[in-house]
CSV table of C-alpha atoms in Angstrom, one decimal:
chain,number,residue,atom,x,y,z
A,1,MET,CA,10.2,109.7,109.8
A,2,PHE,CA,13.2,107.6,108.7
A,3,ASP,CA,16.1,109.9,107.8
A,4,LYS,CA,19.0,107.5,106.8
A,5,LYS,CA,20.3,106.5,103.4
A,6,ILE,CA,18.4,103.7,101.5
A,7,ASP,CA,21.1,101.1,102.1
A,8,GLU,CA,20.5,101.6,105.8
A,9,LEU,CA,16.7,101.2,105.1
A,10,ALA,CA,17.5,97.9,103.5
A,11,LYS,CA,19.6,96.7,106.4
A,12,GLU,CA,16.9,97.5,108.9
A,13,CYS,CA,14.2,95.9,106.8
A,14,GLY,CA,16.4,92.8,106.5
A,15,SER,CA,16.8,92.7,110.3
A,16,LEU,CA,13.0,92.4,110.9
A,17,GLU,CA,11.8,89.0,111.8
A,18,GLU,CA,10.9,86.4,109.1
A,19,SER,CA,13.5,84.7,106.8
A,20,MET,CA,13.0,86.8,103.7
A,21,ASP,CA,16.1,88.4,102.2
A,22,PHE,CA,16.0,92.2,101.7
A,23,ILE,CA,19.1,93.7,100.0
A,24,TYR,CA,19.9,97.1,98.4
A,25,VAL,CA,21.8,96.6,95.2
A,26,GLN,CA,24.2,99.5,94.9
A,27,LEU,CA,25.4,99.0,91.3
A,28,SER,CA,21.8,99.6,90.2
A,29,PRO,CA,19.2,101.3,92.3
A,30,SER,CA,17.0,98.3,93.2
A,31,ILE,CA,16.0,96.0,96.0
A,32,ASP,CA,16.7,92.2,95.9
A,33,PHE,CA,14.3,90.3,98.0
A,34,SER,CA,13.1,86.7,98.4
A,35,ASN,CA,10.3,84.5,99.6
A,36,THR,CA,10.6,82.8,103.0
A,37,GLY,CA,11.8,79.5,101.5
A,38,ARG,CA,9.5,77.5,103.7
A,39,ARG,CA,8.3,75.3,100.9
A,40,GLY,CA,11.7,74.6,99.5
A,41,GLY,CA,14.7,76.7,98.5
A,42,LYS,CA,14.5,80.4,98.5
A,43,LYS,CA,13.6,82.3,95.3
A,44,HIS,CA,15.0,85.7,94.8
A,45,PHE,CA,13.5,88.7,93.0
A,46,SER,CA,14.4,92.3,92.2
A,47,ILE,CA,12.4,95.5,92.1
A,48,SER,CA,13.8,98.8,91.1
A,49,ILE,CA,13.4,101.9,93.3
A,50,MET,CA,11.4,103.4,90.5
A,51,GLN,CA,9.0,100.4,90.5
A,52,LEU,CA,8.7,100.5,94.3
A,53,LEU,CA,7.9,104.2,94.0
A,54,SER,CA,5.2,103.3,91.5
A,55,VAL,CA,3.7,100.7,93.8
A,56,PHE,CA,3.3,103.1,96.7
A,57,ARG,CA,1.8,105.7,94.3
A,58,ASP,CA,-0.7,103.0,93.3
A,59,LEU,CA,-1.5,102.3,97.0
A,60,LYS,CA,-2.1,106.0,97.6
A,61,LEU,CA,-4.5,106.4,94.6
A,62,ASN,CA,-6.4,103.3,95.7
A,63,LEU,CA,-6.0,103.6,99.5
A,64,ASN,CA,-9.7,103.0,100.1
A,65,LYS,CA,-9.4,99.6,98.5
A,66,PHE,CA,-6.2,98.5,100.3
A,67,SER,CA,-6.5,100.0,103.8
A,68,SER,CA,-9.4,97.8,105.0
A,69,HIS,CA,-7.3,94.6,104.3
A,70,PHE,CA,-5.1,94.9,107.4
A,71,THR,CA,-4.3,91.1,107.6
A,72,TYR,CA,-2.8,89.2,104.8
A,73,VAL,CA,-5.2,86.9,103.0
A,74,GLU,CA,-3.5,85.6,99.8
A,75,SER,CA,-6.6,85.5,97.6
A,76,GLU,CA,-7.6,89.0,98.6
A,77,TRP,CA,-4.2,90.6,98.1
A,78,ARG,CA,-3.6,88.8,94.9
A,79,VAL,CA,-6.8,90.4,93.5
A,80,LEU,CA,-5.9,93.8,94.9
A,81,PHE,CA,-2.4,93.7,93.3
A,82,SER,CA,-3.7,92.4,90.0
A,83,SER,CA,-6.4,95.1,89.9
A,84,TYR,CA,-4.4,98.2,91.0
A,85,ILE,CA,-0.7,97.7,90.5
A,86,THR,CA,0.0,99.6,87.2
A,87,ASN,CA,3.6,98.4,86.6
A,88,LYS,CA,3.3,95.4,84.4
A,89,VAL,CA,6.4,93.6,85.7
A,90,VAL,CA,5.4,94.0,89.4
A,91,ASN,CA,1.8,93.1,88.5
A,92,THR,CA,3.0,89.9,87.0
A,93,LEU,CA,5.3,89.1,89.9
A,94,SER,CA,2.4,89.7,92.4
A,95,ALA,CA,0.3,86.9,90.7
A,96,VAL,CA,2.8,84.2,91.7
A,97,GLN,CA,4.8,85.8,94.6
A,98,THR,CA,2.0,87.6,96.5
A,99,LEU,CA,3.4,87.2,100.0
A,100,PRO,CA,7.0,88.3,99.2
A,101,LEU,CA,5.6,91.5,97.5
A,102,PHE,CA,3.3,92.1,100.5
A,103,GLY,CA,6.2,91.6,102.9
A,104,LEU,CA,8.4,94.0,100.9
A,105,ILE,CA,5.8,96.7,101.1
A,106,ASN,CA,5.1,96.0,104.7
A,107,LYS,CA,8.8,96.2,105.7
A,108,VAL,CA,9.4,99.5,103.9
A,109,ASN,CA,6.3,101.0,105.3
A,110,HIS,CA,7.2,99.8,108.8
A,111,VAL,CA,10.8,101.1,108.8
A,112,VAL,CA,10.3,104.4,106.9
A,113,ASN,CA,7.4,105.4,109.3
A,114,GLY,CA,9.1,104.2,112.4
A,115,VAL,CA,6.1,102.1,113.4
A,116,ASP,CA,6.4,101.4,117.2
A,117,ARG,CA,4.5,98.1,117.3
A,118,GLN,CA,6.3,94.8,116.8
A,119,PHE,CA,6.7,93.9,113.2
A,120,SER,CA,4.4,91.1,111.9
A,121,LEU,CA,4.9,89.9,108.3
A,122,LYS,CA,1.2,89.3,107.6
A,123,ASN,CA,-0.2,92.4,109.3
A,124,MET,CA,0.1,95.9,107.7
A,125,LYS,CA,-1.6,99.2,108.5
A,126,LEU,CA,-1.6,101.6,105.6
A,127,THR,CA,-2.4,105.3,106.1
A,128,GLU,CA,-2.3,108.2,103.7
A,129,GLN,CA,0.4,110.0,105.7
A,130,GLY,CA,2.5,106.8,106.0
A,131,ILE,CA,2.3,106.3,102.2
A,132,ASP,CA,3.2,109.9,101.6
A,133,ASN,CA,6.2,109.5,103.9
A,134,VAL,CA,7.4,106.5,101.9
A,135,ILE,CA,6.9,108.2,98.5
A,136,LEU,CA,8.8,111.3,99.7
A,137,TYR,CA,11.6,109.0,101.1
A,138,LEU,CA,12.0,107.0,97.9
A,139,GLU,CA,11.9,110.2,95.7
A,140,SER,CA,14.7,111.6,97.8
A,141,ASN,CA,16.8,108.5,97.2
A,142,LEU,CA,16.6,108.5,93.4
A,143,PRO,CA,20.0,109.1,91.7
A,144,HIS,CA,20.9,112.7,91.1
A,145,ASN,CA,19.5,114.4,88.0
A,146,ILE,CA,16.8,111.7,87.5
A,147,ASN,CA,13.2,112.9,87.4
A,148,SER,CA,11.0,110.5,89.4
A,149,ASP,CA,8.5,110.4,86.6
A,150,SER,CA,11.1,109.2,84.1
A,151,LYS,CA,10.9,105.6,83.0
A,152,VAL,CA,14.3,105.3,81.4
A,153,GLY,CA,17.8,106.3,82.3
A,154,LEU,CA,17.5,105.4,85.9
A,155,VAL,CA,20.1,102.6,85.6
A,156,GLN,CA,23.5,103.3,84.3
A,157,GLY,CA,25.3,100.2,82.9
A,158,HIS,CA,28.8,99.2,83.6
A,159,ASN,CA,31.4,96.8,82.3
A,160,VAL,CA,33.1,95.2,85.3
A,161,ILE,CA,35.6,92.3,85.5
A,162,TYR,CA,36.1,90.7,88.9
A,163,TYR,CA,39.5,89.0,89.2
A,164,GLY,CA,41.6,87.3,91.8
A,165,ALA,CA,42.8,83.9,93.1
A,166,PRO,CA,40.6,80.8,92.8
A,167,GLY,CA,38.0,80.7,95.6
A,168,THR,CA,38.0,84.4,96.5
A,169,GLY,CA,34.2,84.7,95.7
A,170,LYS,CA,34.3,86.4,92.3
A,171,SER,CA,31.1,84.7,91.1
A,172,PHE,CA,29.6,85.1,94.5
A,173,GLU,CA,30.1,88.9,94.3
A,174,ILE,CA,28.2,88.9,91.0
A,175,ASP,CA,25.4,86.7,92.5
A,176,LYS,CA,24.7,89.6,95.0
A,177,LEU,CA,23.6,91.7,92.0
A,178,VAL,CA,21.9,89.3,89.7
A,179,THR,CA,19.0,86.8,89.7
A,180,ASP,CA,17.8,84.2,87.2
A,181,THR,CA,15.2,86.7,86.0
A,182,ASN,CA,17.4,89.7,85.4
A,183,SER,CA,20.5,88.1,83.8
A,184,VAL,CA,21.8,85.9,81.0
A,185,ARG,CA,24.9,83.9,82.0
A,186,THR,CA,27.5,82.3,79.8
A,187,VAL,CA,31.0,80.9,80.1
A,188,PHE,CA,33.9,81.5,77.7
A,189,HIS,CA,36.2,78.7,76.8
A,190,PRO,CA,39.1,78.3,74.2
A,191,ASP,CA,36.7,77.3,71.4
A,192,THR,CA,34.2,80.2,72.0
A,193,GLN,CA,33.7,82.2,68.8
A,194,HIS,CA,32.0,85.4,67.9
A,195,SER,CA,29.0,83.5,66.4
A,196,ASP,CA,28.6,81.6,69.7
A,197,PHE,CA,28.4,84.8,71.6
A,198,VAL,CA,26.3,86.9,69.3
A,199,GLY,CA,24.3,84.3,67.4
A,200,SER,CA,24.2,82.8,63.9
A,201,LEU,CA,22.1,81.2,61.3
A,202,LYS,CA,21.3,77.6,62.3
A,203,PRO,CA,19.3,74.9,60.6
A,204,ALA,CA,15.9,74.1,62.0
A,205,MET,CA,13.1,71.7,61.1
A,206,GLN,CA,9.8,73.1,59.8
A,207,GLY,CA,7.6,70.1,59.3
A,208,ASP,CA,9.5,67.8,57.0
A,209,ASN,CA,11.7,70.6,55.6
A,210,ILE,CA,15.0,72.0,56.8
A,211,THR,CA,15.0,75.8,57.1
A,212,TYR,CA,17.5,78.3,58.5
A,213,ARG,CA,16.8,80.8,61.1
A,214,PHE,CA,18.9,83.2,63.3
A,215,ARG,CA,19.5,81.6,66.7
A,216,PRO,CA,20.6,84.3,69.2
A,217,GLY,CA,23.6,83.9,71.4
A,218,PRO,CA,23.8,85.2,75.0
A,219,PHE,CA,24.7,88.7,73.9
A,220,CYS,CA,21.5,89.1,71.7
A,221,LEU,CA,19.4,87.3,74.4
A,222,ALA,CA,20.5,89.8,77.0
A,223,LEU,CA,20.0,92.7,74.6
A,224,VAL,CA,16.5,91.7,73.9
A,225,LYS,CA,15.5,91.3,77.6
A,226,ALA,CA,17.2,94.5,78.6
A,227,SER,CA,15.5,96.5,75.8
A,228,GLN,CA,12.0,95.1,76.8
A,229,SER,CA,12.2,96.7,80.3
A,230,PRO,CA,14.4,99.8,79.9
A,231,GLU,CA,13.6,101.0,83.5
A,232,LEU,CA,15.0,97.8,85.0
A,233,PRO,CA,18.7,96.7,85.4
A,234,PHE,CA,19.7,93.7,83.4
A,235,TYR,CA,23.0,91.8,83.4
A,236,LEU,CA,25.1,89.8,80.9
A,237,VAL,CA,27.4,87.6,83.0
A,238,ILE,CA,30.5,86.2,81.4
A,239,GLU,CA,32.3,83.6,83.5
A,240,GLU,CA,36.0,83.0,82.8
A,241,ILE,CA,36.2,85.8,80.2
A,242,ASN,CA,39.9,85.3,79.6
A,243,ARG,CA,39.7,81.6,78.7
A,244,ALA,CA,38.8,82.7,75.2
A,245,SER,CA,40.3,85.4,73.0
A,246,ALA,CA,37.8,88.0,74.4
A,247,ALA,CA,38.6,90.7,71.7
A,248,ALA,CA,37.9,88.2,68.9
A,249,VAL,CA,34.7,86.9,70.5
A,250,PHE,CA,33.4,90.5,70.9
A,251,GLY,CA,34.5,91.4,67.3
A,252,GLU,CA,32.8,94.7,66.2
A,253,LEU,CA,30.9,94.8,69.5
A,254,PHE,CA,34.2,95.9,71.1
A,255,LEU,CA,33.3,99.5,70.1
A,256,LEU,CA,30.0,99.3,72.1
A,257,LEU,CA,31.9,98.9,75.4
A,258,ASP,CA,32.7,102.7,75.4
A,259,ARG,CA,29.8,104.2,77.4
A,260,GLU,CA,28.4,107.6,78.2
A,261,GLN,CA,25.9,107.7,81.1
A,262,GLY,CA,25.6,104.0,80.9
A,263,ARG,CA,24.7,103.8,77.2
A,264,SER,CA,27.1,102.9,74.3
A,265,LYS,CA,28.9,106.1,73.2
A,266,TYR,CA,28.9,104.8,69.6
A,267,ASN,CA,26.4,103.0,67.5
A,268,ILE,CA,27.6,100.3,65.0
A,269,ASP,CA,26.2,98.9,61.8
A,270,VAL,CA,24.9,95.3,62.0
A,271,SER,CA,26.6,93.5,59.2
A,272,ASP,CA,24.6,90.2,59.5
A,273,PRO,CA,21.1,90.8,57.9
A,274,GLU,CA,19.6,87.9,59.8
A,275,MET,CA,20.8,89.3,63.1
A,276,LEU,CA,19.4,92.8,62.1
A,277,ALA,CA,16.0,91.3,61.2
A,278,TYR,CA,16.0,89.5,64.6
A,279,LEU,CA,16.8,92.7,66.5
A,280,GLN,CA,14.3,94.7,64.5
A,281,ARG,CA,11.6,92.3,65.5
A,282,ASP,CA,12.6,91.5,69.1
A,283,ALA,CA,14.7,94.5,70.3
A,284,PRO,CA,13.9,97.6,68.3
A,285,ASN,CA,14.8,99.8,71.2
A,286,ALA,CA,18.4,98.7,70.9
A,287,LEU,CA,18.6,100.1,67.4
A,288,VAL,CA,18.9,103.7,66.1
A,289,ASN,CA,18.5,104.0,62.3
A,290,ASN,CA,19.3,100.2,62.2
A,291,LYS,CA,22.6,100.9,64.1
A,292,LEU,CA,23.2,98.8,67.3
A,293,PHE,CA,24.0,100.1,70.8
A,294,ILE,CA,24.1,98.7,74.3
A,295,PRO,CA,21.3,100.3,76.4
A,296,SER,CA,22.1,102.0,79.7
A,297,ASN,CA,20.3,99.3,81.7
A,298,LEU,CA,22.4,96.5,80.4
A,299,SER,CA,25.6,95.8,82.5
A,300,LEU,CA,28.3,93.4,81.5
A,301,LEU,CA,29.8,91.6,84.5
A,302,ALA,CA,32.7,89.1,84.1
A,303,THR,CA,35.1,87.0,86.1
A,304,MET,CA,38.6,86.0,85.3
A,305,ASN,CA,41.5,84.2,86.9
A,306,SER,CA,44.7,85.5,85.6
A,307,SER,CA,46.8,82.6,87.1
A,308,ASP,CA,45.0,79.9,85.0
A,309,GLN,CA,47.4,78.2,82.6
A,310,ALA,CA,44.9,78.2,79.7
A,311,VAL,CA,44.1,81.9,79.8
A,312,MET,CA,44.3,84.2,76.8
A,313,PRO,CA,46.0,87.5,77.2
A,314,MET,CA,43.8,90.7,76.9
A,315,ASP,CA,45.1,93.6,74.9
A,316,SER,CA,45.2,97.0,76.6
A,317,ALA,CA,42.6,98.5,74.3
A,318,PHE,CA,40.0,95.9,75.4
A,319,LYS,CA,41.0,96.1,79.0
A,320,ARG,CA,40.7,99.8,79.3
A,321,ARG,CA,37.0,99.6,78.5
A,322,TRP,CA,36.3,97.6,81.7
A,323,GLN,CA,36.4,98.4,85.4
A,324,PHE,CA,38.6,95.8,87.2
A,325,LYS,CA,37.6,94.9,90.7
A,326,TYR,CA,40.2,92.7,92.6
A,327,LYS,CA,39.0,90.1,95.0
A,328,SER,CA,41.7,89.6,97.6
A,329,ILE,CA,42.4,86.4,99.4
A,330,MET,CA,42.2,88.4,102.6
A,331,SER,CA,38.8,87.7,104.1
A,332,GLU,CA,37.0,87.1,107.4
A,333,ASP,CA,34.5,84.9,105.7
A,334,TYR,CA,35.6,81.2,105.4
A,335,PRO,CA,33.5,78.1,105.0
A,336,GLN,CA,33.1,76.1,108.1
A,337,GLY,CA,34.9,72.7,108.0
A,338,SER,CA,38.0,70.9,108.9
A,339,ILE,CA,40.5,68.4,107.4
A,340,LYS,CA,42.6,65.6,108.8
A,341,ILE,CA,46.3,66.1,108.8
A,342,VAL,CA,48.6,63.0,109.2
A,343,THR,CA,51.8,63.5,111.1
A,344,ASN,CA,54.5,61.2,112.6
A,345,GLU,CA,53.1,62.1,116.0
A,346,GLY,CA,49.5,61.3,115.2
A,347,ASP,CA,46.6,62.7,113.2
A,348,TYR,CA,45.1,66.2,113.8
A,349,GLU,CA,41.8,67.8,112.8
A,350,VAL,CA,42.7,71.3,111.4
A,351,SER,CA,40.3,74.0,110.3
A,352,TRP,CA,40.2,74.8,106.6
A,353,GLU,CA,40.8,78.5,107.4
A,354,HIS,CA,44.0,77.8,109.4
A,355,PHE,CA,45.2,75.2,106.9
A,356,SER,CA,44.7,77.4,103.8
A,357,LYS,CA,46.2,80.5,105.4
A,358,SER,CA,49.3,78.5,106.5
A,359,ILE,CA,49.8,77.2,102.9
A,360,ASN,CA,49.4,80.7,101.6
A,361,LYS,CA,52.1,81.9,104.0
A,362,LEU,CA,54.6,79.3,102.8
A,363,LEU,CA,53.8,80.0,99.2
A,364,SER,CA,54.2,83.7,99.7
A,365,GLN,CA,57.7,83.2,101.1
A,366,LEU,CA,58.5,81.5,97.8
A,367,ASN,CA,57.3,84.7,96.0
A,368,ILE,CA,54.3,82.9,94.5
A,369,PRO,CA,51.9,85.6,93.1
A,370,GLU,CA,48.8,86.3,95.2
A,371,ASP,CA,46.4,85.3,92.4
A,372,ARG,CA,47.8,81.7,92.6
A,373,LEU,CA,47.2,81.3,96.3
A,374,LEU,CA,44.2,79.7,97.9
A,375,GLY,CA,41.1,81.8,98.2
A,376,PRO,CA,38.9,81.3,101.3
A,377,TRP,CA,36.3,79.4,99.2
A,378,PHE,CA,38.7,77.3,97.2
A,379,LEU,CA,36.9,74.5,99.0
A,380,SER,CA,33.2,74.9,99.7
A,381,GLU,CA,31.3,74.1,102.9
A,382,ASP,CA,29.7,71.2,101.0
A,383,GLU,CA,33.2,69.8,100.2
A,384,LEU,CA,34.1,70.1,103.9
A,385,GLU,CA,30.9,68.7,105.2
A,386,ASN,CA,32.4,65.5,106.5
A,387,GLU,CA,35.7,63.6,106.5
A,388,SER,CA,34.9,61.5,103.4
A,389,LYS,CA,34.0,64.6,101.3
A,390,SER,CA,37.0,66.6,102.6
A,391,ARG,CA,39.3,63.7,101.9
A,392,ASP,CA,38.2,63.6,98.3
A,393,ALA,CA,38.3,67.3,97.9
A,394,ILE,CA,41.8,67.5,99.2
A,395,ALA,CA,43.0,64.7,97.0
A,396,ASN,CA,41.3,65.5,93.7
A,397,LYS,CA,41.2,69.3,93.9
A,398,LEU,CA,43.6,70.9,96.3
A,399,LEU,CA,46.6,68.5,95.9
A,400,MET,CA,46.3,68.6,92.1
A,401,TYR,CA,46.1,72.4,92.1
A,402,LEU,CA,49.2,72.8,94.3
A,403,TRP,CA,51.3,70.1,92.6
A,404,GLU,CA,50.3,70.6,88.9
A,405,ASP,CA,49.6,74.4,88.8
A,406,VAL,CA,51.1,76.4,91.7
A,407,LEU,CA,54.3,74.4,92.2
A,408,ARG,CA,54.7,72.9,88.7
A,409,HIS,CA,58.0,74.7,87.9
A,410,THR,CA,59.3,75.4,91.4
A,411,LYS,CA,60.2,73.8,94.7
A,412,LYS,CA,57.5,71.3,95.7
A,413,ASP,CA,59.2,70.7,99.1
A,414,VAL,CA,57.9,74.1,100.3
A,415,ILE,CA,54.6,72.3,101.0
A,416,PHE,CA,55.2,68.6,100.5
A,417,ASP,CA,57.5,66.0,102.2
A,418,ILE,CA,58.9,64.8,99.0
A,419,ASN,CA,62.0,63.4,100.8
A,420,ASN,CA,59.9,61.1,103.0
A,421,SER,CA,62.0,58.1,103.8
A,422,ASN,CA,59.0,55.7,104.0
A,423,VAL,CA,57.5,56.6,100.6
A,424,GLY,CA,59.0,58.1,97.5
A,425,ILE,CA,57.0,61.2,96.2
A,426,ASN,CA,58.4,62.1,92.8
A,427,ASN,CA,55.1,62.7,90.9
A,428,PHE,CA,51.5,63.4,91.5
A,429,GLY,CA,50.5,59.7,91.3
A,430,GLN,CA,52.8,58.9,94.1
A,431,LEU,CA,51.6,61.9,96.1
A,432,LEU,CA,48.0,60.7,95.7
A,433,ALA,CA,48.8,57.2,96.6
A,434,ALA,CA,50.7,58.3,99.8
A,435,PHE,CA,47.8,60.5,100.8
A,436,TYR,CA,45.2,57.7,100.4
A,437,ASN,CA,47.5,55.3,102.3
A,438,GLY,CA,47.6,57.6,105.3
A,439,SER,CA,51.3,58.5,104.9
A,440,VAL,CA,52.8,61.9,105.8
A,441,ILE,CA,52.7,64.1,102.7
A,442,PHE,CA,53.1,67.6,104.1
A,443,ASN,CA,56.5,68.9,105.2
A,444,GLN,CA,57.5,69.6,108.8
A,445,SER,CA,57.3,73.4,108.4
A,446,LEU,CA,53.6,73.2,107.5
A,447,ILE,CA,52.9,70.7,110.2
A,448,ASP,CA,54.6,72.9,112.8
A,449,MET,CA,52.3,75.8,111.8
A,450,LEU,CA,49.2,73.7,112.2
A,451,THR,CA,49.5,71.2,115.1
A,452,PRO,CA,50.0,73.6,118.0
A,453,HIS,CA,46.5,75.1,117.5
A,454,PHE,CA,44.4,71.9,117.1
A,455,PRO,CA,43.8,68.7,119.1
A,456,LYS,CA,45.2,65.4,118.2
A,457,LEU,CA,42.6,62.9,117.1
A,458,ALA,CA,41.9,59.9,119.4
A,459,ILE,CA,43.0,56.6,118.0
A,460,ASP,CA,39.4,55.4,117.7
A,461,ASN,CA,38.7,58.3,115.4
A,462,VAL,CA,41.6,57.7,113.1
A,463,SER,CA,40.6,55.7,110.1
């Protein structure tokens, strides 16, 4: 029987053949998985360990119905799932994603029981002993102090802010945890107000008449969805949280950020009667004596870039209610792609990884803070796909960021050849014109760091 931790189970299940993703989500005890993506882009789903445990218990209770269906036939398994899976969320999922759910069950059963035959996605042998092994394994991997029969309290919510330089993968880190079905996503900007975030009374047409009704903002939408499935993790994702005055946007909700065992430590009165009526109707589980709290299964995840010129400062009282996770520029994971560098000796094709690291080294020598350097994913693989795309990305994104933001009030010649005798580079417009004209725009220090490592382009390849 499999005797490793559940994250190791997920790794081994993910390594089995077929192209379905299989990921253990550590922040909340659940598995993210996907379809094969053969009919288009992949679709991702999430199932909590508690739900997965419930599924295997259903299989055990109805083993005589399932065990004879060794080979996957979609119509047959769809009926089986619909008839015998008791968890409503998983039952609903099985109606439209029957094969991914079958594959998930098959992989867990295969790995936990150490099945010695080669894995086949559409062939699964279920035995009573095998199912008992899976149930015992899943129960042993539930969080401490959680009864496996409990439906609530399994997930403990967090308030987490991911911060770092542009392109370090802050949003990507969040995407590892969330899907479209288990999250509400919003972006803060300088004009974001409390009513935008929470919701407010808005006019609406009812026939020929104008009426007013409460229109929920992202906070209330997340609260409703989280309270409807308290055993499942749910996420409110706030991109660029410090581009607005976060404390003002949260308002009295600020107090709810204090948590005990994932739930708000304090409850607050809801001052807006329309909002209270909305929550009483759609999220009664988020109210205690008409006082509001954040349930334990609702996590708040945010990103921020402290180097942005338009950011709003956060006061210490607001900040201390969040966990801060720094995303460093140091990474082994870089997008594949290269850019063309023009020098007086010819043109060179340089990898994006080497180019960005070289620029960061020069900027660091000027004591530029790390959160203003170039993250690995400042430019994406799509932007580096070919010479035309990379040329536009360098001109309209990278050069502007370096000239207008990073080096705005300091020595621009640390990167650029502003004393070029052939072209005058005194402003960004001249820099851009020189770049598009094929002139040398980078200084010799940067060029000397790049050219020894990469081949010179043939003249026929130089546009």
